[in-house]
PDB file of C-alpha atoms and ligand atoms in Angstrom:
ATOM      1  CA  MET A  14     192.231  83.723  57.615  1.00  0.00           C
ATOM      2  CA  ILE A  15     188.907  83.862  55.815  1.00  0.00           C
ATOM      3  CA  ILE A  16     185.540  85.373  56.720  1.00  0.00           C
ATOM      4  CA  THR A  17     182.704  84.426  54.372  1.00  0.00           C
ATOM      5  CA  LEU A  18     179.558  86.472  53.805  1.00  0.00           C
ATOM      6  CA  ASP A  19     176.829  84.740  51.848  1.00  0.00           C
ATOM      7  CA  GLY A  20     173.173  85.515  51.303  1.00  0.00           C
ATOM      8  CA  PRO A  21     170.638  86.694  48.765  1.00  0.00           C
ATOM      9  CA  ALA A  22     170.955  89.708  46.472  1.00  0.00           C
ATOM     10  CA  GLY A  23     170.230  92.963  48.256  1.00  0.00           C
ATOM     11  CA  ALA A  24     170.868  91.720  51.803  1.00  0.00           C
ATOM     12  CA  GLY A  25     173.716  94.231  52.052  1.00  0.00           C
ATOM     13  CA  LYS A  26     176.602  91.805  51.498  1.00  0.00           C
ATOM     14  CA  SER A  27     178.784  94.057  49.352  1.00  0.00           C
ATOM     15  CA  SER A  28     178.723  97.147  51.542  1.00  0.00           C
ATOM     16  CA  THR A  29     179.054  95.027  54.684  1.00  0.00           C
ATOM     17  CA  ALA A  30     181.942  92.940  53.318  1.00  0.00           C
ATOM     18  CA  ARG A  31     183.758  95.998  52.017  1.00  0.00           C
ATOM     19  CA  ARG A  32     183.400  97.885  55.318  1.00  0.00           C
ATOM     20  CA  LEU A  33     184.399  94.815  57.322  1.00  0.00           C
ATOM     21  CA  ALA A  34     187.519  94.315  55.200  1.00  0.00           C
ATOM     22  CA  THR A  35     188.451  97.979  55.625  1.00  0.00           C
ATOM     23  CA  ARG A  36     187.992  97.783  59.400  1.00  0.00           C
ATOM     24  CA  LEU A  37     190.175  94.665  59.589  1.00  0.00           C
ATOM     25  CA  GLY A  38     192.737  95.818  57.012  1.00  0.00           C
ATOM     26  CA  TRP A  39     191.962  92.620  55.102  1.00  0.00           C
ATOM     27  CA  CYS A  40     191.423  91.940  51.414  1.00  0.00           C
ATOM     28  CA  TYR A  41     187.917  91.980  49.986  1.00  0.00           C
ATOM     29  CA  MET A  42     186.798  89.495  47.341  1.00  0.00           C
ATOM     30  CA  ASP A  43     183.502  90.061  45.513  1.00  0.00           C
ATOM     31  CA  THR A  44     182.770  86.722  43.864  1.00  0.00           C
ATOM     32  CA  GLY A  45     179.577  88.022  42.226  1.00  0.00           C
ATOM     33  CA  ALA A  46     181.777  90.510  40.374  1.00  0.00           C
ATOM     34  CA  MET A  47     183.934  87.577  39.230  1.00  0.00           C
ATOM     35  CA  TYR A  48     180.946  85.742  37.712  1.00  0.00           C
ATOM     36  CA  ARG A  49     179.846  89.029  36.142  1.00  0.00           C
ATOM     37  CA  ALA A  50     183.328  89.555  34.654  1.00  0.00           C
ATOM     38  CA  VAL A  51     183.228  86.099  33.056  1.00  0.00           C
ATOM     39  CA  ALA A  52     179.786  86.884  31.602  1.00  0.00           C
ATOM     40  CA  LEU A  53     181.036  90.189  30.188  1.00  0.00           C
ATOM     41  CA  ALA A  54     184.060  88.496  28.612  1.00  0.00           C
ATOM     42  CA  ALA A  55     181.806  85.788  27.131  1.00  0.00           C
ATOM     43  CA  LEU A  56     179.514  88.421  25.580  1.00  0.00           C
ATOM     44  CA  GLU A  57     182.467  90.336  24.170  1.00  0.00           C
ATOM     45  CA  ARG A  58     183.911  87.188  22.612  1.00  0.00           C
ATOM     46  CA  GLY A  59     180.546  86.131  21.220  1.00  0.00           C
ATOM     47  CA  LEU A  60     180.547  82.811  23.091  1.00  0.00           C
ATOM     48  CA  GLN A  61     177.357  80.778  23.264  1.00  0.00           C
ATOM     49  CA  LEU A  62     176.141  81.040  26.857  1.00  0.00           C
ATOM     50  CA  GLU A  63     175.000  77.390  26.683  1.00  0.00           C
ATOM     51  CA  ASP A  64     178.531  76.221  25.891  1.00  0.00           C
ATOM     52  CA  GLN A  65     179.559  75.432  29.459  1.00  0.00           C
ATOM     53  CA  GLU A  66     182.980  74.015  28.620  1.00  0.00           C
ATOM     54  CA  ALA A  67     183.903  77.102  26.588  1.00  0.00           C
ATOM     55  CA  LEU A  68     182.723  79.324  29.456  1.00  0.00           C
ATOM     56  CA  ALA A  69     184.796  77.330  31.941  1.00  0.00           C
ATOM     57  CA  ALA A  70     187.900  77.548  29.733  1.00  0.00           C
ATOM     58  CA  LEU A  71     187.335  81.299  29.491  1.00  0.00           C
ATOM     59  CA  ALA A  72     186.880  81.598  33.281  1.00  0.00           C
ATOM     60  CA  ALA A  73     190.155  79.761  33.871  1.00  0.00           C
ATOM     61  CA  ALA A  74     192.068  81.934  31.394  1.00  0.00           C
ATOM     62  CA  LEU A  75     190.885  85.389  32.511  1.00  0.00           C
ATOM     63  CA  VAL A  76     192.857  87.595  34.873  1.00  0.00           C
ATOM     64  CA  ILE A  77     190.511  89.232  37.358  1.00  0.00           C
ATOM     65  CA  THR A  78     192.024  91.777  39.715  1.00  0.00           C
ATOM     66  CA  PHE A  79     190.439  93.638  42.625  1.00  0.00           C
ATOM     67  CA  ARG A  80     192.325  96.852  43.212  1.00  0.00           C
ATOM     68  CA  ASP A  81     191.393 100.029  45.065  1.00  0.00           C
ATOM     69  CA  GLY A  82     187.735  99.046  45.068  1.00  0.00           C
ATOM     70  CA  ARG A  83     187.720  98.496  41.279  1.00  0.00           C
ATOM     71  CA  VAL A  84     187.366  95.282  39.270  1.00  0.00           C
ATOM     72  CA  LEU A  85     189.849  94.779  36.450  1.00  0.00           C
ATOM     73  CA  LEU A  86     189.383  92.227  33.687  1.00  0.00           C
ATOM     74  CA  ASP A  87     192.688  91.481  31.963  1.00  0.00           C
ATOM     75  CA  GLY A  88     193.866  94.850  33.260  1.00  0.00           C
ATOM     76  CA  ARG A  89     190.816  96.850  32.075  1.00  0.00           C
ATOM     77  CA  ASP A  90     188.504  98.528  34.598  1.00  0.00           C
ATOM     78  CA  VAL A  91     185.075  96.907  34.122  1.00  0.00           C
ATOM     79  CA  SER A  92     183.537  97.969  37.456  1.00  0.00           C
ATOM     80  CA  VAL A  93     180.644  99.816  35.823  1.00  0.00           C
ATOM     81  CA  GLU A  94     180.116  97.562  32.804  1.00  0.00           C
ATOM     82  CA  ILE A  95     179.627  94.407  34.858  1.00  0.00           C
ATOM     83  CA  ARG A  96     176.618  96.011  36.619  1.00  0.00           C
ATOM     84  CA  THR A  97     174.594  96.692  33.465  1.00  0.00           C
ATOM     85  CA  ASP A  98     171.303  94.806  33.044  1.00  0.00           C
ATOM     86  CA  ARG A  99     172.721  93.077  29.942  1.00  0.00           C
ATOM     87  CA  VAL A 100     175.605  91.585  31.911  1.00  0.00           C
ATOM     88  CA  THR A 101     173.389  90.770  34.929  1.00  0.00           C
ATOM     89  CA  THR A 102     171.156  88.705  32.624  1.00  0.00           C
ATOM     90  CA  ALA A 103     174.111  86.918  30.999  1.00  0.00           C
ATOM     91  CA  THR A 104     175.600  86.122  34.424  1.00  0.00           C
ATOM     92  CA  ARG A 105     172.775  83.710  35.212  1.00  0.00           C
ATOM     93  CA  PRO A 106     173.749  80.913  32.734  1.00  0.00           C
ATOM     94  CA  VAL A 107     177.420  81.512  33.560  1.00  0.00           C
ATOM     95  CA  ALA A 108     176.841  81.047  37.299  1.00  0.00           C
ATOM     96  CA  ASP A 109     174.584  78.052  36.659  1.00  0.00           C
ATOM     97  CA  ALA A 110     177.252  76.123  34.725  1.00  0.00           C
ATOM     98  CA  PRO A 111     178.921  73.485  36.960  1.00  0.00           C
ATOM     99  CA  PRO A 112     182.269  73.572  35.055  1.00  0.00           C
ATOM    100  CA  VAL A 113     182.402  77.359  35.481  1.00  0.00           C
ATOM    101  CA  ARG A 114     181.705  77.025  39.217  1.00  0.00           C
ATOM    102  CA  GLU A 115     184.513  74.493  39.521  1.00  0.00           C
ATOM    103  CA  ALA A 116     186.935  76.843  37.736  1.00  0.00           C
ATOM    104  CA  MET A 117     185.821  79.755  39.916  1.00  0.00           C
ATOM    105  CA  LYS A 118     186.223  77.725  43.098  1.00  0.00           C
ATOM    106  CA  GLN A 119     189.834  76.943  42.186  1.00  0.00           C
ATOM    107  CA  LEU A 120     190.461  80.563  41.201  1.00  0.00           C
ATOM    108  CA  GLN A 121     188.918  81.956  44.399  1.00  0.00           C
ATOM    109  CA  ARG A 122     190.945  79.594  46.573  1.00  0.00           C
ATOM    110  CA  ALA A 123     194.141  80.481  44.717  1.00  0.00           C
ATOM    111  CA  MET A 124     193.437  84.205  45.024  1.00  0.00           C
ATOM    112  CA  ALA A 125     192.819  83.982  48.768  1.00  0.00           C
ATOM    113  CA  GLU A 126     195.813  81.784  49.500  1.00  0.00           C
ATOM    114  CA  GLN A 127     198.170  83.239  52.100  1.00  0.00           C
ATOM    115  CA  LEU A 128     195.898  86.266  52.576  1.00  0.00           C
ATOM    116  CA  ASP A 129     193.378  87.488  55.140  1.00  0.00           C
ATOM    117  CA  VAL A 130     190.175  87.855  53.127  1.00  0.00           C
ATOM    118  CA  VAL A 131     186.554  88.842  53.574  1.00  0.00           C
ATOM    119  CA  THR A 132     184.811  87.088  50.701  1.00  0.00           C
ATOM    120  CA  GLU A 133     181.176  87.498  49.647  1.00  0.00           C
ATOM    121  CA  GLY A 134     178.872  85.500  47.406  1.00  0.00           C
ATOM    122  CA  ARG A 135     176.386  82.652  47.577  1.00  0.00           C
ATOM    123  CA  ASP A 136     178.557  79.576  48.178  1.00  0.00           C
ATOM    124  CA  GLN A 137     181.647  80.918  49.908  1.00  0.00           C
ATOM    125  CA  GLY A 138     181.027  79.319  53.320  1.00  0.00           C
ATOM    126  CA  SER A 139     179.249  76.218  52.038  1.00  0.00           C
ATOM    127  CA  VAL A 140     181.494  75.223  49.106  1.00  0.00           C
ATOM    128  CA  VAL A 141     184.570  77.351  48.482  1.00  0.00           C
ATOM    129  CA  PHE A 142     185.944  77.954  51.992  1.00  0.00           C
ATOM    130  CA  PRO A 143     184.502  75.239  54.247  1.00  0.00           C
ATOM    131  CA  GLY A 144     187.270  75.887  56.797  1.00  0.00           C
ATOM    132  CA  ALA A 145     186.662  79.664  57.086  1.00  0.00           C
ATOM    133  CA  ALA A 146     187.250  81.191  60.535  1.00  0.00           C
ATOM    134  CA  LEU A 147     183.802  82.798  60.501  1.00  0.00           C
ATOM    135  CA  LYS A 148     180.824  82.236  58.206  1.00  0.00           C
ATOM    136  CA  ILE A 149     178.026  84.761  58.049  1.00  0.00           C
ATOM    137  CA  PHE A 150     174.735  84.315  56.219  1.00  0.00           C
ATOM    138  CA  LEU A 151     173.255  87.771  55.785  1.00  0.00           C
ATOM    139  CA  VAL A 152     169.482  87.974  55.463  1.00  0.00           C
ATOM    140  CA  ALA A 153     166.842  90.668  55.106  1.00  0.00           C
ATOM    141  CA  SER A 154     163.176  90.459  54.173  1.00  0.00           C
ATOM    142  CA  PRO A 155     162.447  90.515  50.409  1.00  0.00           C
ATOM    143  CA  GLU A 156     160.549  93.805  50.762  1.00  0.00           C
ATOM    144  CA  GLU A 157     163.404  95.493  52.634  1.00  0.00           C
ATOM    145  CA  ARG A 158     165.921  94.270  50.037  1.00  0.00           C
ATOM    146  CA  ALA A 159     163.785  95.553  47.167  1.00  0.00           C
ATOM    147  CA  ARG A 160     163.351  98.949  48.867  1.00  0.00           C
ATOM    148  CA  ARG A 161     167.135  99.237  49.356  1.00  0.00           C
ATOM    149  CA  ARG A 162     167.790  98.371  45.725  1.00  0.00           C
ATOM    150  CA  TYR A 163     165.144 100.895  44.623  1.00  0.00           C
ATOM    151  CA  ARG A 164     166.819 103.659  46.676  1.00  0.00           C
ATOM    152  CA  GLU A 165     170.252 102.732  45.309  1.00  0.00           C
ATOM    153  CA  ARG A 166     168.979 102.900  41.735  1.00  0.00           C
ATOM    154  CA  LEU A 167     167.294 106.244  42.376  1.00  0.00           C
ATOM    155  CA  GLU A 168     170.510 107.619  43.851  1.00  0.00           C
ATOM    156  CA  SER A 169     172.349 106.635  40.674  1.00  0.00           C
ATOM    157  CA  GLY A 170     169.674 108.448  38.638  1.00  0.00           C
ATOM    158  CA  ASP A 171     167.706 105.375  37.533  1.00  0.00           C
ATOM    159  CA  GLY A 172     164.027 105.526  38.460  1.00  0.00           C
ATOM    160  CA  SER A 173     162.918 103.268  35.619  1.00  0.00           C
ATOM    161  CA  GLN A 174     161.741 100.421  37.867  1.00  0.00           C
ATOM    162  CA  SER A 175     159.216 100.499  40.697  1.00  0.00           C
ATOM    163  CA  VAL A 176     159.781  98.712  44.020  1.00  0.00           C
ATOM    164  CA  ASP A 177     157.323  96.051  42.791  1.00  0.00           C
ATOM    165  CA  ASP A 178     159.292  95.525  39.543  1.00  0.00           C
ATOM    166  CA  ILE A 179     162.487  95.142  41.541  1.00  0.00           C
ATOM    167  CA  LEU A 180     160.809  92.770  44.005  1.00  0.00           C
ATOM    168  CA  ALA A 181     159.575  90.543  41.158  1.00  0.00           C
ATOM    169  CA  ALA A 182     163.028  90.402  39.502  1.00  0.00           C
ATOM    170  CA  GLN A 183     164.659  89.762  42.866  1.00  0.00           C
ATOM    171  CA  THR A 184     162.295  86.853  43.586  1.00  0.00           C
ATOM    172  CA  ARG A 185     163.262  85.299  40.238  1.00  0.00           C
ATOM    173  CA  ARG A 186     166.972  85.701  41.027  1.00  0.00           C
ATOM    174  CA  ASP A 187     166.517  84.270  44.538  1.00  0.00           C
ATOM    175  CA  ASP A 188     164.760  81.212  43.103  1.00  0.00           C
ATOM    176  CA  GLY A 189     167.538  80.720  40.561  1.00  0.00           C
ATOM    177  CA  ASP A 190     170.230  81.137  43.228  1.00  0.00           C
ATOM    178  CA  ARG A 191     168.522  78.675  45.566  1.00  0.00           C
ATOM    179  CA  HIS A 192     167.817  75.983  43.027  1.00  0.00           C
ATOM    180  CA  ARG A 193     170.918  75.777  40.856  1.00  0.00           C
ATOM    181  CA  PRO A 194     172.155  72.181  40.963  1.00  0.00           C
ATOM    182  CA  VAL A 195     175.747  73.101  41.835  1.00  0.00           C
ATOM    183  CA  GLY A 196     176.721  75.957  44.145  1.00  0.00           C
ATOM    184  CA  ALA A 197     173.171  76.740  45.201  1.00  0.00           C
ATOM    185  CA  MET A 198     172.838  79.543  47.693  1.00  0.00           C
ATOM    186  CA  GLU A 199     172.634  78.019  51.119  1.00  0.00           C
ATOM    187  CA  ALA A 200     173.892  78.761  54.577  1.00  0.00           C
ATOM    188  CA  ALA A 201     176.727  76.475  55.627  1.00  0.00           C
ATOM    189  CA  ALA A 202     175.723  74.317  58.611  1.00  0.00           C
ATOM    190  CA  ASP A 203     178.077  76.321  60.819  1.00  0.00           C
ATOM    191  CA  ALA A 204     177.169  79.763  59.427  1.00  0.00           C
ATOM    192  CA  ILE A 205     175.707  82.432  61.701  1.00  0.00           C
ATOM    193  CA  ARG A 206     172.583  84.130  60.366  1.00  0.00           C
ATOM    194  CA  VAL A 207     172.618  87.898  60.703  1.00  0.00           C
ATOM    195  CA  GLU A 208     169.288  89.622  60.096  1.00  0.00           C
ATOM    196  CA  THR A 209     169.790  93.138  58.741  1.00  0.00           C
ATOM    197  CA  ASP A 210     166.212  94.491  58.622  1.00  0.00           C
ATOM    198  CA  GLY A 211     166.112  97.787  60.486  1.00  0.00           C
ATOM    199  CA  LEU A 212     169.869  97.811  61.173  1.00  0.00           C
ATOM    200  CA  SER A 213     172.332 100.371  59.857  1.00  0.00           C
ATOM    201  CA  LEU A 214     175.446  99.271  57.996  1.00  0.00           C
ATOM    202  CA  ASP A 215     177.549 100.196  61.032  1.00  0.00           C
ATOM    203  CA  GLN A 216     175.383  98.110  63.351  1.00  0.00           C
ATOM    204  CA  VAL A 217     175.702  95.070  61.072  1.00  0.00           C
ATOM    205  CA  VAL A 218     179.471  95.500  60.777  1.00  0.00           C
ATOM    206  CA  GLU A 219     179.872  95.912  64.554  1.00  0.00           C
ATOM    207  CA  GLN A 220     177.839  92.752  65.132  1.00  0.00           C
ATOM    208  CA  ILE A 221     180.063  90.763  62.769  1.00  0.00           C
ATOM    209  CA  LEU A 222     183.259  92.275  64.203  1.00  0.00           C
ATOM    210  CA  ALA A 223     182.160  91.175  67.679  1.00  0.00           C
ATOM    211  CA  LEU A 224     181.592  87.634  66.369  1.00  0.00           C
ATOM    212  CA  ALA A 225     184.975  87.742  64.613  1.00  0.00           C
ATOM    213  CA  ARG A 226     186.793  88.837  67.766  1.00  0.00           C
ATOM    214  CA  ARG A 227     185.318  85.863  69.583  1.00  0.00           C
ATOM    215  CA  ARG A 228     186.900  83.661  66.902  1.00  0.00           C
ATOM    216  CA  GLY A 229     190.289  85.251  67.532  1.00  0.00           C
ATOM    217  CA  VAL A 230     190.231  87.419  64.412  1.00  0.00           C
ATOM    218  CA  THR A 231     192.426  90.491  64.743  1.00  0.00           C
ATOM    219  CA  PRO A 232     193.029  93.425  62.396  1.00  0.00           C
ATOM    220  CA  ALA A 233     196.064  92.845  60.169  1.00  0.00           C
ATOM    221  CA  VAL A 234     198.623  94.983  58.445  1.00  0.00           C
ATOM    222  CA  PRO A 235     197.304  95.442  54.869  1.00  0.00           C
ATOM    223  CA  ARG A 236     199.134  93.425  52.248  1.00  0.00           C
ATOM    224  CA  GLN A 237     199.093  93.501  48.492  1.00  0.00           C
ATOM    225  CA  LEU A 238     200.130  90.761  46.151  1.00  0.00           C
ATOM    226  CA  PRO A 239     203.017  91.600  43.852  1.00  0.00           C
ATOM    227  CA  GLU A 240     202.028  92.866  40.422  1.00  0.00           C
ATOM    228  CA  ALA A 241     204.590  90.814  38.539  1.00  0.00           C
ATOM    229  CA  GLY A 242     203.358  87.745  36.703  1.00  0.00           C
ATOM    230  CA  ALA A 243     199.954  86.900  35.332  1.00  0.00           C
ATOM    231  CA  GLY A 244     197.283  85.754  37.712  1.00  0.00           C
ATOM    232  CA  SER A 245     194.142  86.989  39.335  1.00  0.00           C
ATOM    233  CA  THR A 246     194.786  88.962  42.490  1.00  0.00           C
ATOM    234  CA  ILE A 247     193.092  90.866  45.237  1.00  0.00           C
ATOM    235  CA  SER A 248     194.497  93.736  47.223  1.00  0.00           C
ATOM    236  CA  SER A 249     193.458  95.120  50.579  1.00  0.00           C
ATOM    237  CA  ALA A 250     190.168  96.978  50.743  1.00  0.00           C
ATOM    238  CA  GLN A 251     190.605 100.742  50.628  1.00  0.00           C
TER     239      GLN A 251
HETATM  240  O1   DC B 327     176.124  89.207  44.037  1.00  0.00           O
HETATM  241  P1   DC B 327     175.892  89.544  42.574  1.00  0.00           P
HETATM  242  O2   DC B 327     174.498  90.020  42.278  1.00  0.00           O
HETATM  243  O3   DC B 327     176.918  90.478  42.017  1.00  0.00           O
HETATM  244  O4   DC B 327     176.064  88.149  41.804  1.00  0.00           O
HETATM  245  C1   DC B 327     175.953  88.067  40.411  1.00  0.00           C
HETATM  246  C2   DC B 327     175.437  86.697  40.028  1.00  0.00           C
HETATM  247  O5   DC B 327     176.390  85.685  40.325  1.00  0.00           O
HETATM  248  C3   DC B 327     174.146  86.272  40.669  1.00  0.00           C
HETATM  249  O6   DC B 327     173.330  85.686  39.666  1.00  0.00           O
HETATM  250  C4   DC B 327     174.526  85.228  41.684  1.00  0.00           C
HETATM  251  C5   DC B 327     175.800  84.666  41.120  1.00  0.00           C
HETATM  252  N1   DC B 327     176.786  84.287  42.147  1.00  0.00           N
HETATM  253  C6   DC B 327     176.963  82.954  42.386  1.00  0.00           C
HETATM  254  O7   DC B 327     176.282  82.131  41.790  1.00  0.00           O
HETATM  255  N2   DC B 327     177.909  82.556  43.296  1.00  0.00           N
HETATM  256  C7   DC B 327     178.647  83.449  43.947  1.00  0.00           C
HETATM  257  N3   DC B 327     179.567  83.032  44.820  1.00  0.00           N
HETATM  258  C8   DC B 327     178.459  84.828  43.711  1.00  0.00           C
HETATM  259  C9   DC B 327     177.499  85.216  42.802  1.00  0.00           C
END
């Protein structure tokens, strides 16, 4: 079974999806991290970010693994590196490239096959998993999202950007996410909008769990794909 969580940057998708997966004993797939991993690999290999076919070939050849809350690229832990500003900037042309999106769609479907997965991104309910058991579109006001991001950065010791700086960058990213020709961020027609302004993480998760129960979703025994053999995998959220 699949639950999709889509929505703009900073709406709380990652923490919500992770917590939801833990509560259900399901796998958690962070598709933003996958696009980031492709961008990091492209930078490391010196690929031209305009060369969409080369990026797509790279995306199809990489092994991306989610394990114990970490992201591995060809077996190497890149969880921190993929969040740097340099990689965030390079992720834009990667995520905009239609051949890359096609490769990622195939990869994401293959990774989720036979598993119970909470997946988060921009196009998971609308494009990648149209038959998902439950589709959530998580929203929060731009100001609230920018304030959250500001607090997160401060907590990690980075006070270099003001709330206004973050809001301006976020507006640019939102516009890019909404207007890319393929895989644009949009709520699937059958997605349920969940507004997170003023709600705690627990309240949001409880709301989604209640919706999931109504769809017959039940907690599962955690499973992990076998290690043997190449291939991108996800394991249960920790
Ligand atoms: O959620 P995030 O900030 O980690 O996503 C990184 C980038 O990847 C961002 O520019 C949006 C893009 N993305 C996408 O186009 N489709 C997805 N399913 C997930 C992320």
